[in-house]
């Protein structure tokens, strides 16, 4: 994992600093920039050091927690600590939403294959998978936020509240969760449907039915349990997609999360912030994969890692 | 432009995508639906329930960008907007003409030689933490700015204060040229400076008691940067990163308390979200774009104001280019005459823009209305290009010595839309415009600074600083900011040198009028338009009438719920 993190950080650092644009020109409004300010700014940000030196310096201060944003001068770890709860809350809710409803739809489809219901499920999941996040988000905002007044159009909690009160926050999180979770839902539904169909054709299902078990028990206890195994792997590789989605969802719903932090940092060429967010996301994906591997072994006794 | 550009850029590309994806019709239909009541969903207990005549109390939620810091190192335009209602200088700028008026100083007077200024401080001023403000705070502020530990170099105006340089170089323990007595501050200058007072207006006074032990190098890292203490009519309660900044009325403010109890500034990364909130009642005030403005104008639940464009847009060239005739005045005049600004305003901006013919804003005191202009005149444009020897060749594009008059234009996603409308105007006089480089704002500004472009759609915000600096930043050589057009006129430079020592306002005006006569006469830029700044607020909230955006924030203490 450590070599992976080093690789990711070096590669992203290279990509960041080779992108056109000079951070020093963006920190001061053009109208207020003078030659002296510009020079001082480049020295302060250490932009005139050679790239490898800057990389080592940046990584060292990242690990001591002293790395600071070019723009706000706040410690990047502090900013991320401030922004992570929103993204984590949203991510967990979206995963739960996607898994629960995706499984329900998939099971419903698999038990009545090639029926009207199955077709409807297929259309729904294909739509859910292809719908652009920002368009979907704007449509929901316009309908439920502006027209019907059912939900607040944006934000994460009521104005004036500073705590993380789940009840007060719930209405704010409904639309973002749906938008972010819909892709996962569609994915899970497709997966569950096909592995469920495969499981329902197996010998042990016939045996179960022959024993005289009720269809409910056959489907839920025997078939579903086995067909959920592959779904565990999805969660591992859906994480990068969720992070990508969070960038857009957080922007449209004005949520104070890490995805938005990343976008703002890119537009300000705030190298320390971009790098830290990238490394954090990389670690999240690595851990996600690790967890799904472990879960896989736990769920399926046949799998043993040497 | 500057940071505002970022949000506009992203918003426009989204709208284009909406059009491409076919979502535009549905989007427009949903946008057009009437909100049930713009204030109904708003959590404004104080405001919503108060009697219609009540003028004091309540809160307003507004949309405004996120500042970089609220400490003295802020370099963003939004920071300047916020400082105008949380902090004070000795003097302040009066909008929109940008003249200097008293602030913490009740009165000020220069000595007869123009080298010493005496400021009589307002009595009974308090800091947000309740402590008393004194002349020592003013002296402390200057020493904080010029401190040896402060990474920022001495500004020209600061270096002009007697003893500031010695203090910066650790040769003195105080700035001898700033003398604090009970209710007076006396500042001695090395040489009389016409810019001195304006530079004071942007210097916000800092509390000595709070910052005495903070190194100026660390100010941006100090809690002060997020929750500062100043003397302004509003104080900062809380800044939630990426979410909101809350301000409450400072009831002990020396000019009396502001009307509202609270201002909540919500931070929207995406303008369409702010728009949805404005329609649903989640916010009470915002600035919108031209295509959304008409809806609000015709809706009786909202009040709107059309403010003068802060940013003037123009076409500019790298005049050092040897292939193309960018260095020749008739060429630049011809381009300016090829631009049909009236059509541009009517089509791209739905009438919500003004034609632009100058770098200085027509509202500022430096503006010279008599400076040469090159208005739309297609025939004359063609004639000028003919006279330069660029004759119409194949495909209607002019040629000279085997070179086709077809150069690249660098645009951002925002200006690309405008350039689409400009292209046919240039083509009509024989200029090829098919090479378009679309870049993001950070790339655009760094390429502009190093002169790595042929031509570009350029913009300049007028009310960020002293209007004289606007002219100096573009017409003086060498430039202070690096954007390379390579313009140089010795007569203009001589006038700038003259202006640096001319103290009387009449003399200043005369010199800057002359500068504009010469530089605008050289047609350094082909001016385009000034988009109006479009303000919308719910009817229940009343805002003072303003001419420019900065006035809206400057006038925050007068905001009130009816």
mmCIF file of N, CA and C in Angstrom, chain A residues 20-22 25-37 40-41 44 68 71-74 79 82-83 132 134-135 138-139 141-143 145-147 149 152-157 159-162 250-256 260 263-264 266-267 269, chain B residues 1-3 6 10 14 17-18 23 27 30-31 33 36 40 61 66-68 75-77 151 153 220-221 226 238 240-243 264 266-270 272-273 276-277 279-280 440-446 448-449 458-461 464-465 480-481 483:
data_model
loop_
_atom_site.group_PDB
_atom_site.id
_atom_site.type_symbol
_atom_site.label_atom_id
_atom_site.label_comp_id
_atom_site.label_asym_id
_atom_site.label_seq_id
_atom_site.Cartn_x
_atom_site.Cartn_y
_atom_site.Cartn_z
ATOM 1 N N UNK A 20 -1.046 23.757 -17.283
ATOM 2 C CA UNK A 20 -0.758 25.177 -17.476
ATOM 3 C C UNK A 20 -1.442 26.022 -16.401
ATOM 4 N N UNK A 21 -0.879 27.169 -16.116
ATOM 5 C CA UNK A 21 -1.455 28.035 -15.088
ATOM 6 C C UNK A 21 -0.470 28.213 -13.962
ATOM 7 N N UNK A 22 -0.365 29.459 -13.484
ATOM 8 C CA UNK A 22 0.616 29.792 -12.463
ATOM 9 C C UNK A 22 -0.141 30.187 -11.192
ATOM 10 N N UNK A 25 -0.337 33.818 -10.037
ATOM 11 C CA UNK A 25 -1.170 34.799 -10.748
ATOM 12 C C UNK A 25 -2.615 34.727 -10.295
ATOM 13 N N UNK A 26 -2.974 33.617 -9.649
ATOM 14 C CA UNK A 26 -4.380 33.432 -9.300
ATOM 15 C C UNK A 26 -4.684 33.861 -7.873
ATOM 16 N N UNK A 27 -3.629 34.047 -7.079
ATOM 17 C CA UNK A 27 -3.852 34.374 -5.678
ATOM 18 C C UNK A 27 -4.177 35.838 -5.476
ATOM 19 N N UNK A 28 -3.705 36.647 -6.388
ATOM 20 C CA UNK A 28 -3.957 38.074 -6.290
ATOM 21 C C UNK A 28 -4.813 38.450 -7.486
ATOM 22 N N UNK A 29 -5.876 39.202 -7.262
ATOM 23 C CA UNK A 29 -6.680 39.644 -8.389
ATOM 24 C C UNK A 29 -5.783 40.405 -9.355
ATOM 25 N N UNK A 30 -6.021 40.170 -10.628
ATOM 26 C CA UNK A 30 -5.160 40.735 -11.650
ATOM 27 C C UNK A 30 -5.073 42.259 -11.504
ATOM 28 N N UNK A 31 -6.194 42.861 -11.133
ATOM 29 C CA UNK A 31 -6.257 44.311 -11.014
ATOM 30 C C UNK A 31 -5.346 44.834 -9.909
ATOM 31 N N UNK A 32 -4.992 43.966 -8.953
ATOM 32 C CA UNK A 32 -4.188 44.421 -7.816
ATOM 33 C C UNK A 32 -2.765 43.900 -7.867
ATOM 34 N N UNK A 33 -2.429 43.176 -8.921
ATOM 35 C CA UNK A 33 -1.113 42.540 -8.997
ATOM 36 C C UNK A 33 -0.036 43.548 -9.393
ATOM 37 N N UNK A 34 1.079 43.507 -8.656
ATOM 38 C CA UNK A 34 2.223 44.301 -9.073
ATOM 39 C C UNK A 34 3.396 43.345 -9.217
ATOM 40 N N UNK A 35 4.444 43.807 -9.889
ATOM 41 C CA UNK A 35 5.604 42.946 -10.124
ATOM 42 C C UNK A 35 6.200 42.477 -8.800
ATOM 43 N N UNK A 36 6.254 43.392 -7.809
ATOM 44 C CA UNK A 36 6.854 43.020 -6.509
ATOM 45 C C UNK A 36 5.996 41.957 -5.815
ATOM 46 N N UNK A 37 4.677 42.167 -5.841
ATOM 47 C CA UNK A 37 3.785 41.201 -5.201
ATOM 48 C C UNK A 37 3.966 39.830 -5.837
ATOM 49 N N UNK A 40 7.243 38.212 -4.765
ATOM 50 C CA UNK A 40 7.152 37.794 -3.369
ATOM 51 C C UNK A 40 6.283 36.552 -3.238
ATOM 52 N N UNK A 41 5.217 36.532 -4.030
ATOM 53 C CA UNK A 41 4.277 35.423 -3.979
ATOM 54 C C UNK A 41 4.931 34.118 -4.431
ATOM 55 N N UNK A 44 7.240 32.978 -1.686
ATOM 56 C CA UNK A 44 6.485 32.476 -0.547
ATOM 57 C C UNK A 44 5.939 31.075 -0.808
ATOM 58 N N UNK A 68 0.108 23.510 3.967
ATOM 59 C CA UNK A 68 -0.935 24.528 4.006
ATOM 60 C C UNK A 68 -1.405 24.905 2.608
ATOM 61 N N UNK A 71 -4.024 29.166 -1.018
ATOM 62 C CA UNK A 71 -5.010 30.235 -1.039
ATOM 63 C C UNK A 71 -5.401 30.684 0.360
ATOM 64 N N UNK A 72 -5.770 29.736 1.220
ATOM 65 C CA UNK A 72 -6.291 30.138 2.524
ATOM 66 C C UNK A 72 -5.234 30.107 3.610
ATOM 67 N N UNK A 73 -4.088 29.460 3.363
ATOM 68 C CA UNK A 73 -3.012 29.315 4.338
ATOM 69 C C UNK A 73 -3.425 28.452 5.529
ATOM 70 N N UNK A 74 -4.604 27.849 5.453
ATOM 71 C CA UNK A 74 -5.018 26.928 6.510
ATOM 72 C C UNK A 74 -4.304 25.597 6.290
ATOM 73 N N UNK A 79 -8.533 21.527 6.900
ATOM 74 C CA UNK A 79 -9.598 21.780 5.928
ATOM 75 C C UNK A 79 -10.286 20.473 5.556
ATOM 76 N N UNK A 82 -12.532 19.307 8.134
ATOM 77 C CA UNK A 82 -13.742 20.107 8.131
ATOM 78 C C UNK A 82 -14.694 19.650 7.023
ATOM 79 N N UNK A 83 -14.098 19.217 5.889
ATOM 80 C CA UNK A 83 -14.907 18.883 4.724
ATOM 81 C C UNK A 83 -15.282 17.405 4.630
ATOM 82 N N UNK A 132 -26.909 11.940 -16.461
ATOM 83 C CA UNK A 132 -25.808 12.750 -15.916
ATOM 84 C C UNK A 132 -26.189 13.292 -14.537
ATOM 85 N N UNK A 134 -25.411 15.995 -12.854
ATOM 86 C CA UNK A 134 -25.792 17.396 -12.623
ATOM 87 C C UNK A 134 -27.175 17.686 -13.183
ATOM 88 N N UNK A 135 -27.513 17.021 -14.301
ATOM 89 C CA UNK A 135 -28.829 17.237 -14.902
ATOM 90 C C UNK A 135 -29.909 16.699 -13.975
ATOM 91 N N UNK A 138 -30.265 18.961 -10.981
ATOM 92 C CA UNK A 138 -30.999 20.210 -11.256
ATOM 93 C C UNK A 138 -32.493 19.953 -11.394
ATOM 94 N N UNK A 139 -32.831 18.833 -12.047
ATOM 95 C CA UNK A 139 -34.248 18.503 -12.212
ATOM 96 C C UNK A 139 -34.911 18.298 -10.849
ATOM 97 N N UNK A 141 -33.920 19.494 -7.974
ATOM 98 C CA UNK A 141 -33.976 20.785 -7.269
ATOM 99 C C UNK A 141 -35.167 21.603 -7.761
ATOM 100 N N UNK A 142 -35.314 21.659 -9.093
ATOM 101 C CA UNK A 142 -36.391 22.461 -9.664
ATOM 102 C C UNK A 142 -37.758 21.914 -9.248
ATOM 103 N N UNK A 143 -37.890 20.598 -9.222
ATOM 104 C CA UNK A 143 -39.186 20.005 -8.925
ATOM 105 C C UNK A 143 -39.485 20.050 -7.416
ATOM 106 N N UNK A 145 -37.537 21.269 -4.844
ATOM 107 C CA UNK A 145 -37.082 22.420 -4.076
ATOM 108 C C UNK A 145 -37.825 23.689 -4.438
ATOM 109 N N UNK A 146 -37.931 23.956 -5.764
ATOM 110 C CA UNK A 146 -38.485 25.234 -6.188
ATOM 111 C C UNK A 146 -39.990 25.147 -6.393
ATOM 112 N N UNK A 147 -40.450 24.081 -7.068
ATOM 113 C CA UNK A 147 -41.866 24.043 -7.426
ATOM 114 C C UNK A 147 -42.731 23.545 -6.277
ATOM 115 N N UNK A 149 -41.693 22.805 -3.090
ATOM 116 C CA UNK A 149 -41.276 23.230 -1.744
ATOM 117 C C UNK A 149 -41.226 22.085 -0.739
ATOM 118 N N UNK A 152 -35.434 21.352 0.893
ATOM 119 C CA UNK A 152 -34.570 22.520 0.653
ATOM 120 C C UNK A 152 -33.690 22.272 -0.575
ATOM 121 N N UNK A 153 -33.593 23.267 -1.465
ATOM 122 C CA UNK A 153 -32.861 23.055 -2.718
ATOM 123 C C UNK A 153 -31.374 22.754 -2.543
ATOM 124 N N UNK A 154 -30.753 23.279 -1.489
ATOM 125 C CA UNK A 154 -29.313 23.065 -1.369
ATOM 126 C C UNK A 154 -28.876 23.229 0.072
ATOM 127 N N UNK A 155 -27.603 22.957 0.318
ATOM 128 C CA UNK A 155 -27.052 23.069 1.664
ATOM 129 C C UNK A 155 -27.089 21.735 2.371
ATOM 130 N N UNK A 156 -26.498 21.694 3.558
ATOM 131 C CA UNK A 156 -26.429 20.422 4.266
ATOM 132 C C UNK A 156 -27.179 20.458 5.589
ATOM 133 N N UNK A 157 -27.447 21.650 6.098
ATOM 134 C CA UNK A 157 -28.179 21.757 7.357
ATOM 135 C C UNK A 157 -28.845 23.128 7.391
ATOM 136 N N UNK A 159 -29.877 26.912 8.115
ATOM 137 C CA UNK A 159 -29.059 28.100 8.341
ATOM 138 C C UNK A 159 -28.947 28.341 9.847
ATOM 139 N N UNK A 160 -27.756 28.614 10.294
ATOM 140 C CA UNK A 160 -27.580 28.938 11.707
ATOM 141 C C UNK A 160 -27.192 27.738 12.558
ATOM 142 N N UNK A 161 -27.472 26.520 12.077
ATOM 143 C CA UNK A 161 -27.073 25.382 12.897
ATOM 144 C C UNK A 161 -25.647 24.983 12.543
ATOM 145 N N UNK A 162 -24.886 24.617 13.557
ATOM 146 C CA UNK A 162 -23.483 24.298 13.331
ATOM 147 C C UNK A 162 -23.179 22.852 13.687
ATOM 148 N N UNK A 250 -21.796 17.576 -4.881
ATOM 149 C CA UNK A 250 -21.478 18.601 -3.878
ATOM 150 C C UNK A 250 -21.508 19.997 -4.487
ATOM 151 N N UNK A 251 -21.136 20.108 -5.748
ATOM 152 C CA UNK A 251 -21.168 21.409 -6.391
ATOM 153 C C UNK A 251 -22.589 21.875 -6.634
ATOM 154 N N UNK A 252 -23.420 20.998 -7.168
ATOM 155 C CA UNK A 252 -24.781 21.425 -7.496
ATOM 156 C C UNK A 252 -25.581 21.704 -6.226
ATOM 157 N N UNK A 253 -25.418 20.864 -5.198
ATOM 158 C CA UNK A 253 -26.202 21.061 -3.972
ATOM 159 C C UNK A 253 -25.489 21.952 -2.957
ATOM 160 N N UNK A 254 -24.372 22.541 -3.340
ATOM 161 C CA UNK A 254 -23.604 23.432 -2.457
ATOM 162 C C UNK A 254 -23.300 22.768 -1.113
ATOM 163 N N UNK A 255 -22.880 21.528 -1.138
ATOM 164 C CA UNK A 255 -22.523 20.830 0.091
ATOM 165 C C UNK A 255 -21.047 21.077 0.388
ATOM 166 N N UNK A 256 -20.722 21.305 1.661
ATOM 167 C CA UNK A 256 -19.322 21.611 1.989
ATOM 168 C C UNK A 256 -18.473 20.347 2.096
ATOM 169 N N UNK A 260 -15.978 19.217 -3.655
ATOM 170 C CA UNK A 260 -16.009 20.632 -3.989
ATOM 171 C C UNK A 260 -14.676 21.285 -3.696
ATOM 172 N N UNK A 263 -12.466 20.615 -6.579
ATOM 173 C CA UNK A 263 -12.754 21.434 -7.768
ATOM 174 C C UNK A 263 -12.247 22.861 -7.571
ATOM 175 N N UNK A 264 -12.562 23.438 -6.419
ATOM 176 C CA UNK A 264 -12.100 24.802 -6.143
ATOM 177 C C UNK A 264 -10.578 24.868 -6.204
ATOM 178 N N UNK A 266 -8.552 22.958 -7.908
ATOM 179 C CA UNK A 266 -8.062 22.843 -9.283
ATOM 180 C C UNK A 266 -8.156 24.197 -9.984
ATOM 181 N N UNK A 267 -9.300 24.887 -9.792
ATOM 182 C CA UNK A 267 -9.453 26.181 -10.461
ATOM 183 C C UNK A 267 -8.527 27.246 -9.891
ATOM 184 N N UNK A 269 -5.511 26.388 -8.830
ATOM 185 C CA UNK A 269 -4.183 25.766 -8.910
ATOM 186 C C UNK A 269 -3.543 25.712 -7.513
ATOM 187 N N UNK B 1 -13.076 41.225 -13.566
ATOM 188 C CA UNK B 1 -13.060 39.791 -13.831
ATOM 189 C C UNK B 1 -12.361 39.070 -12.700
ATOM 190 N N UNK B 2 -11.190 38.608 -12.869
ATOM 191 C CA UNK B 2 -10.469 37.859 -11.845
ATOM 192 C C UNK B 2 -11.267 36.649 -11.373
ATOM 193 N N UNK B 3 -11.430 36.515 -10.044
ATOM 194 C CA UNK B 3 -11.987 35.283 -9.517
ATOM 195 C C UNK B 3 -13.442 35.048 -9.962
ATOM 196 N N UNK B 6 -14.217 32.497 -12.660
ATOM 197 C CA UNK B 6 -14.267 31.054 -12.470
ATOM 198 C C UNK B 6 -15.706 30.552 -12.468
ATOM 199 N N UNK B 10 -17.785 28.136 -15.375
ATOM 200 C CA UNK B 10 -18.404 26.831 -15.193
ATOM 201 C C UNK B 10 -19.890 26.869 -15.501
ATOM 202 N N UNK B 14 -22.045 24.717 -18.457
ATOM 203 C CA UNK B 14 -23.162 23.854 -18.089
ATOM 204 C C UNK B 14 -24.369 24.153 -18.947
ATOM 205 N N UNK B 17 -24.137 22.700 -22.207
ATOM 206 C CA UNK B 17 -24.362 21.268 -22.186
ATOM 207 C C UNK B 17 -25.852 20.983 -22.117
ATOM 208 N N UNK B 18 -26.568 21.794 -21.352
ATOM 209 C CA UNK B 18 -28.012 21.628 -21.251
ATOM 210 C C UNK B 18 -28.632 21.708 -22.628
ATOM 211 N N UNK B 23 -31.891 19.116 -22.718
ATOM 212 C CA UNK B 23 -32.573 19.337 -21.449
ATOM 213 C C UNK B 23 -33.058 20.768 -21.306
ATOM 214 N N UNK B 27 -35.727 22.318 -18.654
ATOM 215 C CA UNK B 27 -35.093 23.175 -17.662
ATOM 216 C C UNK B 27 -35.787 24.535 -17.634
ATOM 217 N N UNK B 30 -39.233 24.359 -16.134
ATOM 218 C CA UNK B 30 -39.222 24.276 -14.681
ATOM 219 C C UNK B 30 -38.818 25.607 -14.060
ATOM 220 N N UNK B 31 -37.885 26.280 -14.733
ATOM 221 C CA UNK B 31 -37.433 27.574 -14.218
ATOM 222 C C UNK B 31 -38.570 28.581 -14.221
ATOM 223 N N UNK B 33 -41.658 28.154 -13.742
ATOM 224 C CA UNK B 33 -42.802 27.969 -12.860
ATOM 225 C C UNK B 33 -42.737 28.949 -11.703
ATOM 226 N N UNK B 36 -44.242 29.692 -5.041
ATOM 227 C CA UNK B 36 -45.470 29.989 -4.308
ATOM 228 C C UNK B 36 -45.310 31.293 -3.534
ATOM 229 N N UNK B 40 -41.622 32.343 1.898
ATOM 230 C CA UNK B 40 -42.298 31.369 2.746
ATOM 231 C C UNK B 40 -41.349 30.308 3.297
ATOM 232 N N UNK B 61 -30.402 36.456 4.003
ATOM 233 C CA UNK B 61 -29.468 35.446 3.512
ATOM 234 C C UNK B 61 -29.112 35.819 2.078
ATOM 235 N N UNK B 66 -16.810 32.688 -1.650
ATOM 236 C CA UNK B 66 -16.036 32.426 -0.441
ATOM 237 C C UNK B 66 -14.746 33.245 -0.458
ATOM 238 N N UNK B 67 -14.457 33.978 0.634
ATOM 239 C CA UNK B 67 -13.209 34.740 0.680
ATOM 240 C C UNK B 67 -12.003 33.806 0.875
ATOM 241 N N UNK B 68 -10.812 34.289 0.555
ATOM 242 C CA UNK B 68 -9.604 33.495 0.810
ATOM 243 C C UNK B 68 -9.273 33.530 2.296
ATOM 244 N N UNK B 75 -6.641 38.996 -0.783
ATOM 245 C CA UNK B 75 -6.316 39.606 -2.067
ATOM 246 C C UNK B 75 -7.432 39.391 -3.072
ATOM 247 N N UNK B 76 -8.588 38.970 -2.577
ATOM 248 C CA UNK B 76 -9.671 38.667 -3.499
ATOM 249 C C UNK B 76 -10.689 39.795 -3.477
ATOM 250 N N UNK B 77 -11.346 40.007 -4.609
ATOM 251 C CA UNK B 77 -12.345 41.060 -4.739
ATOM 252 C C UNK B 77 -13.458 40.861 -3.710
ATOM 253 N N UNK B 151 5.965 38.935 4.927
ATOM 254 C CA UNK B 151 6.556 38.505 3.661
ATOM 255 C C UNK B 151 6.226 39.433 2.493
ATOM 256 N N UNK B 153 6.257 42.615 0.239
ATOM 257 C CA UNK B 153 7.188 43.734 0.096
ATOM 258 C C UNK B 153 6.487 45.042 0.436
ATOM 259 N N UNK B 220 -2.235 34.833 8.375
ATOM 260 C CA UNK B 220 -3.227 34.057 7.635
ATOM 261 C C UNK B 220 -3.508 32.717 8.304
ATOM 262 N N UNK B 221 -2.594 32.289 9.193
ATOM 263 C CA UNK B 221 -2.792 31.009 9.877
ATOM 264 C C UNK B 221 -3.469 31.209 11.226
ATOM 265 N N UNK B 226 -10.051 33.773 10.286
ATOM 266 C CA UNK B 226 -11.372 33.184 10.098
ATOM 267 C C UNK B 226 -12.441 33.925 10.908
ATOM 268 N N UNK B 238 -19.314 33.398 12.448
ATOM 269 C CA UNK B 238 -18.804 32.070 12.162
ATOM 270 C C UNK B 238 -18.612 31.906 10.656
ATOM 271 N N UNK B 240 -18.158 28.866 8.114
ATOM 272 C CA UNK B 240 -18.143 27.423 7.889
ATOM 273 C C UNK B 240 -17.630 27.177 6.474
ATOM 274 N N UNK B 241 -16.458 26.579 6.407
ATOM 275 C CA UNK B 241 -15.773 26.405 5.131
ATOM 276 C C UNK B 241 -16.669 25.766 4.073
ATOM 277 N N UNK B 242 -16.760 26.411 2.925
ATOM 278 C CA UNK B 242 -17.532 25.867 1.810
ATOM 279 C C UNK B 242 -19.034 25.972 2.005
ATOM 280 N N UNK B 243 -19.480 26.547 3.103
ATOM 281 C CA UNK B 243 -20.902 26.531 3.415
ATOM 282 C C UNK B 243 -21.453 27.949 3.585
ATOM 283 N N UNK B 264 -26.478 36.330 6.591
ATOM 284 C CA UNK B 264 -25.854 35.031 6.338
ATOM 285 C C UNK B 264 -25.440 35.009 4.873
ATOM 286 N N UNK B 266 -24.320 32.790 2.035
ATOM 287 C CA UNK B 266 -24.170 31.390 1.619
ATOM 288 C C UNK B 266 -23.251 31.313 0.415
ATOM 289 N N UNK B 267 -22.459 30.235 0.385
ATOM 290 C CA UNK B 267 -21.457 30.097 -0.659
ATOM 291 C C UNK B 267 -21.935 29.049 -1.660
ATOM 292 N N UNK B 268 -22.238 29.496 -2.874
ATOM 293 C CA UNK B 268 -22.718 28.579 -3.903
ATOM 294 C C UNK B 268 -21.654 28.393 -4.967
ATOM 295 N N UNK B 269 -21.192 27.163 -5.151
ATOM 296 C CA UNK B 269 -20.193 26.951 -6.194
ATOM 297 C C UNK B 269 -20.838 27.058 -7.571
ATOM 298 N N UNK B 270 -22.141 26.847 -7.643
ATOM 299 C CA UNK B 270 -22.806 26.799 -8.931
ATOM 300 C C UNK B 270 -23.930 27.835 -8.950
ATOM 301 N N UNK B 272 -26.504 28.163 -10.701
ATOM 302 C CA UNK B 272 -27.889 27.700 -10.866
ATOM 303 C C UNK B 272 -28.484 27.273 -9.532
ATOM 304 N N UNK B 273 -27.641 26.862 -8.585
ATOM 305 C CA UNK B 273 -28.152 26.523 -7.256
ATOM 306 C C UNK B 273 -28.613 27.789 -6.537
ATOM 307 N N UNK B 276 -31.923 28.728 -7.843
ATOM 308 C CA UNK B 276 -33.007 27.900 -7.304
ATOM 309 C C UNK B 276 -33.366 28.360 -5.891
ATOM 310 N N UNK B 277 -32.353 28.696 -5.105
ATOM 311 C CA UNK B 277 -32.605 29.159 -3.739
ATOM 312 C C UNK B 277 -33.317 30.505 -3.745
ATOM 313 N N UNK B 279 -35.369 31.522 -5.969
ATOM 314 C CA UNK B 279 -36.751 31.265 -6.367
ATOM 315 C C UNK B 279 -37.549 30.569 -5.279
ATOM 316 N N UNK B 280 -36.881 29.761 -4.466
ATOM 317 C CA UNK B 280 -37.615 29.010 -3.452
ATOM 318 C C UNK B 280 -37.685 29.769 -2.137
ATOM 319 N N UNK B 440 -8.704 27.402 -19.962
ATOM 320 C CA UNK B 440 -9.360 27.756 -18.703
ATOM 321 C C UNK B 440 -8.724 29.028 -18.145
ATOM 322 N N UNK B 441 -9.379 29.623 -17.157
ATOM 323 C CA UNK B 441 -8.929 30.927 -16.676
ATOM 324 C C UNK B 441 -7.474 30.925 -16.198
ATOM 325 N N UNK B 442 -7.042 29.924 -15.389
ATOM 326 C CA UNK B 442 -5.647 29.928 -14.941
ATOM 327 C C UNK B 442 -4.651 29.897 -16.111
ATOM 328 N N UNK B 443 -4.971 29.132 -17.140
ATOM 329 C CA UNK B 443 -4.081 29.060 -18.304
ATOM 330 C C UNK B 443 -4.085 30.393 -19.039
ATOM 331 N N UNK B 444 -5.274 30.950 -19.181
ATOM 332 C CA UNK B 444 -5.425 32.217 -19.885
ATOM 333 C C UNK B 444 -4.552 33.293 -19.247
ATOM 334 N N UNK B 445 -4.648 33.405 -17.927
ATOM 335 C CA UNK B 445 -3.939 34.509 -17.272
ATOM 336 C C UNK B 445 -2.434 34.291 -17.315
ATOM 337 N N UNK B 446 -1.978 33.036 -17.210
ATOM 338 C CA UNK B 446 -0.517 32.891 -17.245
ATOM 339 C C UNK B 446 0.026 33.075 -18.654
ATOM 340 N N UNK B 448 -1.273 35.117 -20.843
ATOM 341 C CA UNK B 448 -1.361 36.556 -21.055
ATOM 342 C C UNK B 448 -0.152 37.250 -20.418
ATOM 343 N N UNK B 449 0.190 36.795 -19.210
ATOM 344 C CA UNK B 449 1.287 37.426 -18.480
ATOM 345 C C UNK B 449 2.631 37.262 -19.171
ATOM 346 N N UNK B 458 -10.143 40.173 -23.741
ATOM 347 C CA UNK B 458 -9.543 40.550 -22.472
ATOM 348 C C UNK B 458 -10.550 41.361 -21.668
ATOM 349 N N UNK B 459 -10.425 41.344 -20.357
ATOM 350 C CA UNK B 459 -11.331 42.143 -19.527
ATOM 351 C C UNK B 459 -10.593 42.751 -18.361
ATOM 352 N N UNK B 460 -11.135 43.851 -17.855
ATOM 353 C CA UNK B 460 -10.480 44.517 -16.736
ATOM 354 C C UNK B 460 -11.540 45.072 -15.792
ATOM 355 N N UNK B 461 -11.409 44.724 -14.510
ATOM 356 C CA UNK B 461 -12.367 45.211 -13.508
ATOM 357 C C UNK B 461 -11.959 46.591 -13.032
ATOM 358 N N UNK B 464 -11.716 47.861 -8.537
ATOM 359 C CA UNK B 464 -10.932 47.124 -7.563
ATOM 360 C C UNK B 464 -9.969 48.047 -6.838
ATOM 361 N N UNK B 465 -9.399 48.980 -7.537
ATOM 362 C CA UNK B 465 -8.398 49.865 -6.947
ATOM 363 C C UNK B 465 -8.595 51.286 -7.436
ATOM 364 N N UNK B 480 3.399 47.321 -14.625
ATOM 365 C CA UNK B 480 3.592 46.733 -13.303
ATOM 366 C C UNK B 480 3.083 45.295 -13.312
ATOM 367 N N UNK B 481 1.917 45.062 -13.875
ATOM 368 C CA UNK B 481 1.477 43.677 -14.015
ATOM 369 C C UNK B 481 2.016 43.212 -15.349
ATOM 370 N N UNK B 483 1.006 41.694 -18.006
ATOM 371 C CA UNK B 483 0.345 41.270 -19.239
ATOM 372 C C UNK B 483 0.857 42.028 -20.447
#
